[in-house]
């Protein structure tokens, strides 16, 4: 994985990486990726949950579950008053509409 | 230190609870003694990120008042404890070692603090940890500072355009504690003798290459073989500012992670017991490094409601204590079904302390302990000697030692690295700069979340997020990782079909030297693998969801004397049997008295 790929992957889950971080992460992952690729290719039945699934498309413009804002925040006991103020600062068109549209596409 | 304080902190948690219950000592007196100890040891240990003296005195006063009213007291009445800062506490900031949660004050108590309070325990404060529990040494406890350390930057240099703007735009800073503790942190890092090299594992060029290339190691991070591993002074030490708990046995060695503050506090007598969490070894490794008993219960045995999640199929909650009896008492209070955690088990909780007491008096007749000899290659000689002596002790107490064949530990390590990273991507998705802690405001949600997460997560967390994200695009590799987990689980279960517990050292090395900067990316790569390998003996039980305990089995002969841990894995929900074996071993060794005396008791 080269540093550019690290930046793109981080971006897919909404994490900004600077070039130094991307380079460090890229280097740190090389030996681990080699170990991963060396894992034995066992039949799926070796693990009950090992069936390959359809590849999940990562979208940088969808930060999480595409839920309406009110539903996403309902029942989240740790949402603070400050958090609600911040949520309010992002108008519905930013969080809810775009996410809903993206999620339904 | 006053005689009273010395007398109080020398008592075990069980002895303290008994004394408070009988009225020979007041809970407030105990709390004051420990708070004085917390303060006196703050610079030396850096174990607490947030002491809570007001809470401690209020909870202790409540215990004394209940006793005065003639009400029955809980099993941990008046026992002062520390709580890993990854457990939420109502009205007390909880940051999980991360900058991204800076200033977040949860409005509710997690199950752990509620159960400890119900048992009569007294909260001394929140304990340092590696960010989100992602660390093996306890040296990734701060965010910005550690990030700069890992990149080899000066603390005064901006970290890049976006990040620099982000810092200026930080909406919330740590409330109160950060500024108040900042000077102390600088003193801690700046005043301590940092004789470690760039990495605890790899210190000099040639040796770095050895580790990076996977060659046989001819030296150990504890420094017992290489006496002069590095003459480099640590730039990070002089910069100061990071929170890195110290091992009370040696300021030059890490306390182990990720429950690093918990290990340092209990071993340094700044808490009678502590509550930590264990994903791949985060209770057991610091317990081993600090000469303590650490228990990882069966997955689901203790509620995780209120634990800041890292990898949900692996996360567990358990105690760190000085004795098996203390660990058993705390586990009994924490364990049990919790409707707020859908993964918590309904199985009844046994009386762990009673089972431990039985093991202590009855020994190990009829108990079979399995050991995989092929698993013991590459141990530091001091560890190999201590482990061999431990097996002799177990056999002397009546146990039968049998050989078993366990799955290749490298399979488990790789599966753990993969699966925990994938789960972390999901669990950490909630930190978006909106609901919690740090926020770097931008003109859209997406930009705000990316900037906040970029500024708030440390490099190690980002590394795991990148890995986990990549793996989600590699279903074939993920399937292999899950298969490796299944193989590991099946192997352990098969071995436990013919023995009561599996024994190994907790760690292959007796200690890891405090690290400074990682200077080059290639060394960072070696460090990432070396850090993963610290969990070589612990991750298999994590993947299998089985209970495990680490307890002291010796000290290294050289100076400084470093504790060595014995690791025992038991059958599902047989924590009681495991603690009975541990108690029998503890009673049969000379180490209990030596370790009870603590690092300064030699």
XYZ file of C-alpha atoms in Angstrom:
707
model
C 0.000 0.000 0.000
C 1.593 3.243 -1.063
C 1.075 6.538 0.755
C -1.438 7.738 -1.817
C -3.553 4.658 -1.210
C -3.368 5.279 2.530
C -4.632 8.817 1.986
C -7.493 7.573 -0.182
C -8.494 4.885 2.290
C -8.378 7.330 5.173
C -10.417 9.758 3.174
C -13.045 7.068 2.620
C -13.678 7.002 6.349
C -13.331 10.760 6.707
C -9.856 11.043 8.166
C -7.469 13.659 6.876
C -3.887 12.404 6.620
C -0.931 14.634 5.973
C 1.918 13.346 3.793
C 4.114 12.404 6.737
C 1.359 10.373 8.319
C 0.530 8.682 5.036
C 4.154 7.709 4.550
C 4.481 6.385 8.103
C 1.270 4.381 7.849
C 2.196 2.985 4.469
C 5.556 1.795 5.785
C 4.111 0.412 9.002
C 1.483 -1.632 7.169
C 3.784 -3.355 4.675
C 4.929 -6.225 6.915
C 1.466 -6.713 8.322
C -0.093 -6.905 4.876
C 2.506 -9.504 3.983
C 1.441 -11.550 6.984
C -2.196 -11.185 6.021
C -1.560 -12.387 2.500
C 0.314 -15.348 3.919
C -2.667 -16.541 5.947
C -3.705 -20.012 4.830
C -6.438 -20.097 2.253
C -8.794 -22.334 4.146
C -12.186 -23.481 2.933
C -15.000 -21.258 4.001
C -16.510 -23.923 6.216
C -13.492 -23.653 8.504
C -15.136 -20.562 9.868
C -18.904 -20.416 10.136
C -18.882 -16.728 9.339
C -16.236 -16.885 6.674
C -18.404 -16.715 3.570
C -17.168 -13.951 1.293
C -19.664 -11.163 1.103
C -20.423 -8.763 -1.610
C -17.855 -6.039 -1.611
C -18.981 -2.979 0.258
C -18.574 0.186 -1.705
C -16.921 2.860 0.350
C -18.146 6.338 -0.280
C -16.355 9.346 1.010
C -19.525 11.387 0.907
C -21.467 9.072 3.198
C -20.077 9.378 6.691
C -22.179 6.686 8.272
C -25.577 5.065 8.226
C -27.807 7.135 6.005
C -30.394 7.893 8.613
C -32.445 11.007 9.051
C -30.829 13.234 11.614
C -33.585 12.861 14.189
C -33.505 9.091 13.894
C -29.721 8.925 13.966
C -29.549 10.880 17.182
C -32.599 9.431 18.895
C -31.717 7.179 21.757
C -28.087 8.222 21.820
C -27.766 8.834 25.530
C -24.395 10.465 25.294
C -25.391 13.252 22.981
C -24.596 16.418 24.849
C -26.328 19.780 24.602
C -23.213 21.082 22.882
C -23.444 18.247 20.412
C -27.025 19.119 19.604
C -26.016 22.731 19.001
C -23.354 21.546 16.612
C -25.823 19.308 14.844
C -28.077 22.297 14.448
C -25.281 24.242 12.818
C -25.282 21.756 9.976
C -28.528 22.387 8.242
C -30.620 19.444 7.233
C -29.496 19.732 3.657
C -25.960 18.914 4.708
C -26.442 15.894 6.909
C -29.848 14.457 6.360
C -30.757 15.114 2.777
C -27.436 14.271 1.209
C -26.986 11.217 3.326
C -30.490 10.033 2.616
C -30.095 10.562 -1.071
C -26.725 8.867 -1.134
C -27.985 6.011 0.969
C -30.954 5.394 -1.243
C -28.981 5.443 -4.450
C 4.823 9.189 54.110
C 3.047 8.932 57.441
C 2.934 5.677 59.331
C -0.836 5.585 58.955
C -0.671 5.988 55.212
C 2.027 3.338 54.930
C -0.053 0.972 57.027
C -3.185 1.547 54.962
C -1.638 1.176 51.517
C 0.080 -2.018 52.617
C -3.292 -3.716 53.104
C -4.886 -5.716 50.327
C -8.318 -4.737 49.059
C -9.826 -7.648 50.946
C -8.163 -6.592 54.167
C -9.290 -2.997 53.654
C -12.903 -4.005 53.074
C -12.857 -6.244 56.141
C -11.365 -3.441 58.260
C -13.958 -0.925 57.073
C -16.756 -3.395 57.640
C -15.585 -4.124 61.176
C -15.136 -0.451 61.900
C -11.461 -0.640 62.731
C -10.802 1.957 60.066
C -13.045 4.551 58.427
C -13.540 4.559 54.683
C -12.774 8.283 54.628
C -9.476 7.611 56.361
C -8.616 5.047 53.696
C -9.627 7.424 50.925
C -7.505 10.245 52.351
C -4.491 7.963 52.628
C -4.839 6.855 49.018
C -5.495 10.365 47.745
C -2.295 11.470 49.436
C -0.556 8.583 47.748
C -2.059 9.519 44.372
C -0.750 13.038 44.750
C 2.657 12.009 46.053
C 3.200 9.532 43.242
C 1.769 11.617 40.402
C 5.092 12.749 38.988
C 6.678 9.340 39.387
C 3.845 7.214 37.991
C 1.744 9.504 35.755
C -0.966 6.884 36.192
C -3.989 9.152 36.511
C -5.264 11.466 33.837
C -8.019 12.710 36.098
C -7.968 12.201 39.865
C -11.405 12.591 41.454
C -10.745 13.467 45.115
C -14.174 14.978 45.690
C -15.892 11.872 44.372
C -13.625 9.646 46.445
C -14.304 11.479 49.680
C -18.050 11.638 49.010
C -18.266 7.930 48.220
C -16.154 7.061 51.258
C -18.326 9.255 53.477
C -21.395 7.467 52.133
C -19.861 4.123 53.122
C -19.120 5.388 56.630
C -22.607 6.840 56.945
C -24.173 3.562 55.859
C -22.154 1.717 58.452
C -23.158 4.231 61.130
C -26.796 3.576 60.244
C -26.242 -0.128 60.643
C -26.805 -0.902 56.977
C -25.023 -3.850 55.377
C -21.931 -2.821 53.449
C -20.885 -4.025 50.025
C -18.079 -6.518 49.447
C -15.660 -3.754 48.437
C -16.689 -1.281 51.139
C -14.202 1.563 51.294
C -11.797 0.011 48.765
C -10.184 2.794 46.707
C -9.901 1.979 43.023
C -8.903 3.535 39.741
C -10.930 3.296 36.551
C -9.459 3.151 33.075
C -10.449 6.312 31.245
C -12.275 4.329 28.592
C -15.228 3.808 30.947
C -17.805 6.572 30.942
C -18.485 8.384 34.190
C -21.320 10.832 34.701
C -20.024 14.347 35.118
C -16.379 13.287 34.836
C -14.569 13.836 31.550
C -13.810 10.630 29.638
C -11.328 10.761 26.783
C -10.142 7.152 26.256
C -6.647 8.504 25.791
C -7.655 10.351 22.656
C -7.558 13.961 21.676
C -10.776 13.481 19.751
C -12.734 13.015 22.976
C -11.052 15.926 24.731
C -13.479 17.755 26.939
C -16.320 15.279 26.551
C -18.224 14.819 29.797
C -20.567 11.838 29.677
C -24.010 12.376 31.139
C -24.264 8.820 32.420
C -22.341 6.200 34.374
C -21.249 2.991 32.735
C -22.108 -0.366 34.235
C -18.604 -0.751 35.631
C -18.591 2.352 37.813
C -22.174 1.679 38.908
C -21.324 -1.846 40.004
C -18.171 -0.772 41.804
C -20.091 1.962 43.612
C -22.831 -0.484 44.563
C -20.146 -2.732 46.036
C -18.923 0.149 48.190
C -15.724 0.876 46.267
C -14.399 4.427 46.183
C -13.362 6.028 42.885
C -9.941 7.699 43.097
C -9.858 8.813 39.476
C -9.550 7.957 35.824
C -6.464 6.127 34.611
C -4.299 6.624 31.543
C -4.436 4.234 28.620
C -3.183 3.887 25.086
C -5.527 5.716 22.735
C -8.779 3.731 22.500
C -6.907 0.764 23.964
C -4.689 0.464 20.905
C -1.236 -0.107 22.323
C 0.897 -2.707 24.022
C 3.182 -0.507 26.077
C 1.265 2.410 27.521
C 3.227 4.973 25.563
C 0.449 6.043 23.206
C -1.581 7.689 25.921
C -1.574 11.214 24.619
C -2.672 12.195 21.177
C -1.023 15.198 19.631
C 2.249 14.763 21.431
C 2.519 11.103 20.605
C 1.663 11.763 17.007
C 4.495 14.225 16.797
C 6.787 11.807 18.579
C 5.998 9.109 16.079
C 6.635 11.422 13.189
C 9.838 12.683 14.728
C 8.695 16.281 14.736
C 9.335 18.985 17.220
C 6.397 19.790 19.402
C 6.364 23.358 18.257
C 6.060 22.559 14.562
C 2.692 22.544 12.878
C 1.574 19.189 11.623
C 0.430 20.331 8.221
C -1.863 22.910 6.697
C -5.168 21.339 7.388
C -4.191 20.196 10.802
C -2.701 23.531 11.676
C -5.920 25.264 10.751
C -7.755 22.646 12.652
C -5.916 23.297 15.834
C -6.737 26.956 15.636
C -10.330 26.043 15.119
C -10.624 23.562 17.930
C -14.003 24.209 19.427
C -13.533 22.347 22.666
C -10.424 21.897 24.666
C -10.054 19.562 27.594
C -12.129 21.107 30.305
C -10.159 22.055 33.337
C -7.912 19.083 33.749
C -5.712 19.650 30.749
C -4.395 22.986 31.837
C -4.195 22.015 35.443
C -2.286 18.874 34.666
C -0.201 20.260 31.862
C 2.652 21.493 34.010
C 2.776 18.272 35.884
C 2.951 16.288 32.660
C 5.885 18.332 31.527
C 7.587 17.632 34.820
C 6.935 13.951 34.467
C 8.367 13.598 31.013
C 11.076 16.157 31.381
C 12.299 15.152 34.799
C 12.478 11.426 34.398
C 15.601 9.606 33.343
C 14.773 8.440 29.833
C 17.522 6.050 28.923
C 15.582 4.181 26.304
C 16.378 4.413 22.612
C 14.089 5.235 19.733
C 12.180 2.053 20.344
C 12.041 -0.362 23.193
C 12.450 -3.176 20.741
C 15.012 -1.827 18.360
C 17.628 0.519 19.552
C 20.598 0.565 17.325
C 20.843 0.328 13.595
C 22.054 -3.238 13.275
C 19.582 -4.502 15.786
C 16.759 -2.666 14.141
C 17.585 -4.491 10.960
C 17.553 -7.767 12.836
C 14.064 -7.185 14.064
C 12.834 -5.722 10.825
C 14.160 -8.665 8.949
C 12.745 -11.154 11.355
C 16.145 -12.562 12.278
C 16.690 -14.238 15.611
C 17.020 -11.609 18.287
C 20.240 -11.542 20.237
C 19.107 -8.995 22.777
C 16.006 -8.116 24.732
C 14.048 -4.969 25.195
C 14.391 -5.259 28.949
C 18.069 -4.417 28.550
C 19.198 -7.300 30.699
C 21.419 -8.560 27.948
C 22.403 -5.362 26.234
C 23.599 -3.148 29.027
C 24.225 -0.091 26.915
C 21.558 -0.303 24.308
C 21.483 3.358 23.574
C 23.247 6.440 24.578
C 20.772 8.596 22.765
C 18.806 11.030 24.784
C 15.153 11.187 23.969
C 13.995 14.359 22.353
C 10.489 13.497 23.357
C 11.523 13.455 26.977
C 12.792 16.969 26.842
C 9.711 18.131 24.970
C 7.406 16.802 27.610
C 3.685 17.110 27.610
C 2.611 13.544 26.888
C 0.981 11.228 29.383
C 3.026 8.109 29.666
C 2.519 6.067 32.813
C 5.698 4.658 34.321
C 6.375 1.176 35.513
C 6.831 1.435 39.292
C 9.439 -1.302 39.119
C 11.629 0.635 36.700
C 11.169 4.118 35.321
C 13.126 3.016 32.271
C 10.587 0.361 31.328
C 7.017 0.638 30.112
C 4.141 -0.496 32.333
C 2.506 -2.363 29.452
C -0.702 -1.440 27.712
C -3.243 -0.578 27.100
C -4.395 -0.471 30.751
C -1.090 1.207 31.540
C -2.342 3.640 34.156
C -4.150 0.803 35.909
C -0.971 -1.258 36.117
C 1.123 1.662 37.281
C -1.405 2.813 39.881
C -1.987 -0.538 41.561
C 1.658 -1.571 41.517
C 2.672 1.893 42.733
C 0.160 1.783 45.598
C -1.855 4.632 44.138
C -4.951 2.406 44.013
C -5.881 -0.740 45.874
C -7.333 -2.251 42.699
C -8.231 -1.048 39.235
C -10.756 -1.831 36.531
C -9.357 -2.171 33.029
C -10.368 -3.517 29.658
C -8.728 -6.204 27.563
C -9.073 -6.628 23.815
C -5.904 -8.514 22.861
C -4.045 -8.456 26.173
C -4.620 -4.995 27.613
C -5.221 -6.203 31.170
C -2.842 -9.142 31.170
C 0.213 -7.465 29.649
C 0.306 -4.537 32.122
C -0.418 -6.985 34.934
C 2.626 -9.001 33.884
C 4.852 -5.955 33.457
C 3.836 -4.495 36.820
C 3.778 -7.656 38.957
C -0.005 -7.819 39.341
C -2.883 -10.222 38.896
C -4.982 -9.332 35.852
C -8.115 -11.157 34.768
C -9.703 -11.175 31.338
C -13.084 -12.829 31.887
C -15.078 -14.832 29.389
C -16.402 -12.557 26.628
C -19.817 -11.422 27.844
C -19.224 -12.244 31.504
C -18.855 -8.549 32.431
C -21.029 -5.842 30.907
C -19.379 -3.473 28.428
C -22.165 -0.903 28.690
C -20.224 2.300 29.139
C -16.950 1.045 27.710
C -15.653 3.161 24.837
C -15.615 0.428 22.226
C -12.552 -0.619 20.222
C -13.311 -4.097 18.819
C -16.633 -5.350 20.082
C -16.151 -9.054 19.420
C -12.993 -8.943 21.542
C -13.460 -6.236 24.194
C -13.805 -7.400 27.798
C -13.698 -5.735 31.222
C -11.790 -7.031 34.230
C -9.714 -6.286 37.315
C -6.053 -5.618 38.015
C -5.081 -6.342 41.608
C -2.163 -7.239 43.834
C -3.493 -10.655 44.809
C -5.671 -13.348 43.327
C -8.135 -12.858 46.169
C -8.484 -9.148 45.393
C -8.965 -9.857 41.708
C -11.616 -12.454 42.520
C -13.491 -10.016 44.762
C -13.550 -7.309 42.114
C -14.530 -9.705 39.336
C -17.435 -10.978 41.438
C -18.732 -7.410 41.705
C -18.320 -6.653 38.014
C -19.706 -9.910 36.619
C -23.314 -10.669 35.827
C -25.993 -10.053 33.282
C -26.727 -6.486 32.288
C -29.762 -5.676 30.165
C -27.896 -2.640 28.828
C -25.351 -4.889 27.120
C -26.992 -7.247 24.669
C -23.873 -9.420 24.645
C -23.725 -9.939 28.389
C -24.304 -13.512 29.523
C -27.109 -14.695 31.776
C -25.094 -17.481 33.402
C -25.031 -17.200 37.198
C -21.953 -15.704 38.826
C -20.061 -18.013 41.124
C -18.314 -16.944 44.297
C -14.877 -16.406 42.815
C -13.240 -15.457 46.105
C -14.505 -18.646 47.750
C -13.176 -20.740 44.879
C -9.830 -18.962 45.083
C -9.700 -19.630 48.826
C -10.426 -23.286 48.203
C -7.625 -23.475 45.670
C -5.281 -21.827 48.113
C -5.977 -24.387 50.829
C -6.611 -27.514 48.772
C -3.828 -27.166 46.204
C -3.939 -28.578 42.705
C -4.581 -32.311 43.182
C -6.517 -33.578 40.171
C -5.818 -30.449 38.128
C -4.268 -30.843 34.673
C -2.293 -28.006 33.097
C -1.494 -28.058 29.379
C 1.693 -26.605 27.918
C 2.704 -26.400 24.276
C 6.509 -26.761 24.202
C 6.720 -25.635 20.595
C 5.134 -22.387 21.656
C 8.047 -21.497 23.903
C 10.725 -20.691 21.387
C 12.312 -17.289 21.438
C 11.707 -16.527 25.097
C 14.027 -14.167 26.903
C 16.147 -16.437 29.122
C 14.854 -14.871 32.336
C 11.288 -15.550 31.207
C 12.109 -19.111 30.209
C 13.660 -19.758 33.615
C 10.736 -18.233 35.485
C 8.233 -20.200 33.429
C 10.075 -23.472 33.985
C 10.131 -22.738 37.695
C 6.420 -21.958 37.584
C 5.668 -25.341 36.033
C 7.703 -26.990 38.768
C 5.716 -25.070 41.361
C 2.404 -26.053 39.780
C 3.484 -29.695 39.726
C 4.671 -29.405 43.325
C 1.222 -28.155 44.298
C -0.272 -31.307 42.825
C -1.014 -30.401 39.213
C -0.329 -32.742 36.342
C 1.512 -31.033 33.502
C 0.742 -32.392 30.031
C 1.934 -31.445 26.578
C -0.615 -30.056 24.168
C -0.395 -28.802 20.601
C -1.848 -25.346 20.111
C -2.442 -23.495 16.853
C 0.383 -21.395 15.469
C 0.319 -18.108 17.433
C 1.198 -16.134 14.310
C -2.194 -17.104 12.902
C -3.914 -15.650 15.931
C -1.822 -12.484 15.880
C -2.564 -11.806 12.240
C -6.255 -12.570 12.611
C -6.404 -10.300 15.623
C -4.711 -7.437 13.812
C -7.119 -7.739 10.908
C -10.404 -8.283 12.706
C -9.805 -5.719 15.438
C -8.940 -3.109 12.807
C -12.127 -3.774 10.858
C -14.225 -3.508 13.993
C -12.418 -0.331 15.002
C -13.437 1.334 11.739
C -17.051 0.802 12.687
C -16.728 1.693 16.359
C -14.763 4.863 15.750
C -17.075 6.120 13.006
C -19.113 7.933 15.633
C -16.358 10.466 16.351
C -17.218 13.027 13.755
C -16.768 16.313 15.535
C -20.484 16.660 16.095
C -21.593 14.625 19.047
C -18.436 14.206 21.090
C -15.358 16.099 22.186
C -13.097 17.743 19.659
C -14.546 19.646 16.737
C -12.698 21.363 13.919
C -15.449 23.393 12.300
C -15.531 23.569 8.516
C -18.252 24.606 6.154
C -19.726 21.162 5.635
C -20.315 18.067 7.676
C -17.926 15.993 5.598
C -15.124 18.512 5.850
C -15.724 18.970 9.564
C -15.637 15.253 10.227
C -12.490 14.704 8.164
C -10.644 17.606 9.745
C -11.755 16.639 13.248
C -10.793 13.018 12.809
C -7.532 14.017 11.186
C -6.631 16.253 14.104
C -8.143 14.082 16.825
C -6.881 10.580 16.152
C -3.308 9.599 16.831
C -1.146 7.939 14.238
C -1.613 4.422 15.617
C -5.384 4.790 15.484
C -5.180 6.106 11.933
C -2.965 3.201 10.947
C -5.596 0.761 12.160
C -8.402 2.681 10.473
C -6.565 2.576 7.161
C -5.930 -1.148 7.590
C -9.517 -1.866 8.547
C -10.877 0.175 5.659
C -8.615 -1.582 3.194
C -9.646 -4.983 4.546
C -13.283 -4.178 3.935
C -12.407 -4.095 0.275
C -10.656 -7.487 0.539
C -13.354 -10.037 1.414
C -11.082 -12.962 0.604
C -8.456 -11.847 3.113
C -11.110 -11.107 5.698
C -12.466 -14.614 5.227
C -8.992 -15.995 5.812
C -8.680 -13.957 8.992
C -12.016 -15.245 10.237
C -10.965 -18.778 9.380
C -7.739 -18.270 11.321
C -9.797 -17.133 14.278
C -11.963 -20.233 14.012
C -8.868 -22.431 13.820
C -7.411 -20.782 16.902
C -10.665 -21.142 18.817
C -11.045 -24.794 17.867
C -7.442 -25.504 18.837
C -7.821 -23.987 22.276
C -11.114 -25.728 22.901
C -9.656 -29.057 21.876
C -6.695 -28.606 24.206
C -8.978 -27.569 27.048
C -10.960 -30.740 26.490
C -8.187 -32.674 28.170
C -6.873 -30.148 30.669
C -8.234 -27.590 33.091
C -6.004 -24.728 31.994
C -3.305 -23.851 29.483
C -0.119 -22.264 30.751
C 2.464 -20.046 29.093
C 4.384 -16.926 29.928
C 2.273 -13.788 29.532
C 4.991 -12.091 27.490
C 8.115 -13.414 25.823
C 10.263 -10.634 27.227
C 10.675 -9.502 30.827
C 10.226 -5.861 29.980
C 10.266 -3.255 27.260
C 12.345 -0.170 27.579
C 10.705 3.219 27.383
C 10.775 4.431 23.811
C 11.385 7.820 22.383
C 10.946 8.895 18.813
C 10.655 6.606 15.880
C 12.948 8.227 13.440
C 12.336 6.543 10.134
C 9.436 4.822 8.492
C 11.267 1.519 8.153
C 11.801 1.471 11.906
C 8.166 2.327 12.398
C 7.294 -0.755 10.388
C 9.473 -2.948 12.589
C 7.937 -1.377 15.626
C 4.394 -2.067 14.451
C 5.134 -5.764 14.103
C 7.109 -5.925 17.327
C 4.244 -4.262 19.170
C 1.807 -6.768 17.742
C 4.028 -9.650 18.804
C 3.898 -8.534 22.434
C 0.443 -10.144 22.484
C 1.765 -13.437 21.154
C 0.582 -15.415 24.192
C -2.565 -13.436 24.933
C -4.513 -12.953 21.698
C -5.554 -16.577 21.247
C -7.764 -16.467 24.347
C -9.126 -13.120 23.153
C -10.121 -14.526 19.783
C -11.698 -17.552 21.430
C -13.547 -15.496 24.049
C -12.049 -17.595 26.823
C -11.111 -16.431 30.321
C -7.448 -15.864 31.094
C -5.380 -14.584 33.952
C -1.871 -13.241 34.287
C -0.184 -13.485 37.655
C 3.361 -12.926 38.855
C 5.749 -15.858 38.651
C 9.053 -14.218 39.346
C 11.415 -11.310 39.016
C 14.458 -10.906 36.856
C 17.732 -11.263 38.676
C 19.416 -8.176 37.334
C 18.846 -4.572 38.210
C 16.234 -3.333 37.888
C 14.241 -6.349 38.974
C 11.331 -6.710 36.583
C 8.237 -8.842 37.215
C 7.464 -11.784 34.949
C 3.933 -13.013 34.309
C 2.437 -16.493 34.143
C -0.521 -16.762 31.753
C -3.345 -19.231 32.332
C -6.265 -19.786 29.973
C -9.389 -21.609 31.122
C -12.616 -22.977 29.746
C -15.535 -20.750 28.920
C -17.160 -19.337 32.076
C -14.720 -21.182 34.320
C -13.134 -18.086 35.792
C -13.598 -19.624 39.240
C -11.535 -22.684 38.422
C -8.899 -20.488 36.820
C -8.709 -18.278 39.903
C -8.493 -21.354 42.132
C -5.489 -22.569 40.151
C -3.966 -19.099 40.285
C -4.513 -18.881 44.045
C -2.920 -22.270 44.593
C 0.079 -21.202 42.560
C 0.276 -17.891 44.381
C 0.251 -19.658 47.751
C 3.006 -22.031 46.653
C 5.471 -19.414 45.470
C 7.698 -17.023 47.367
C 6.700 -14.309 44.962
C 3.478 -13.304 46.627
C 5.210 -11.827 49.668
C 7.893 -10.189 47.568
C 5.431 -8.712 45.134
C 3.034 -7.671 47.868
C 5.880 -5.663 49.329
C 5.894 -3.795 46.039
C 8.638 -2.226 43.967
C 10.068 -0.462 46.993
C 9.842 -3.426 49.284
C 13.084 -5.143 48.366
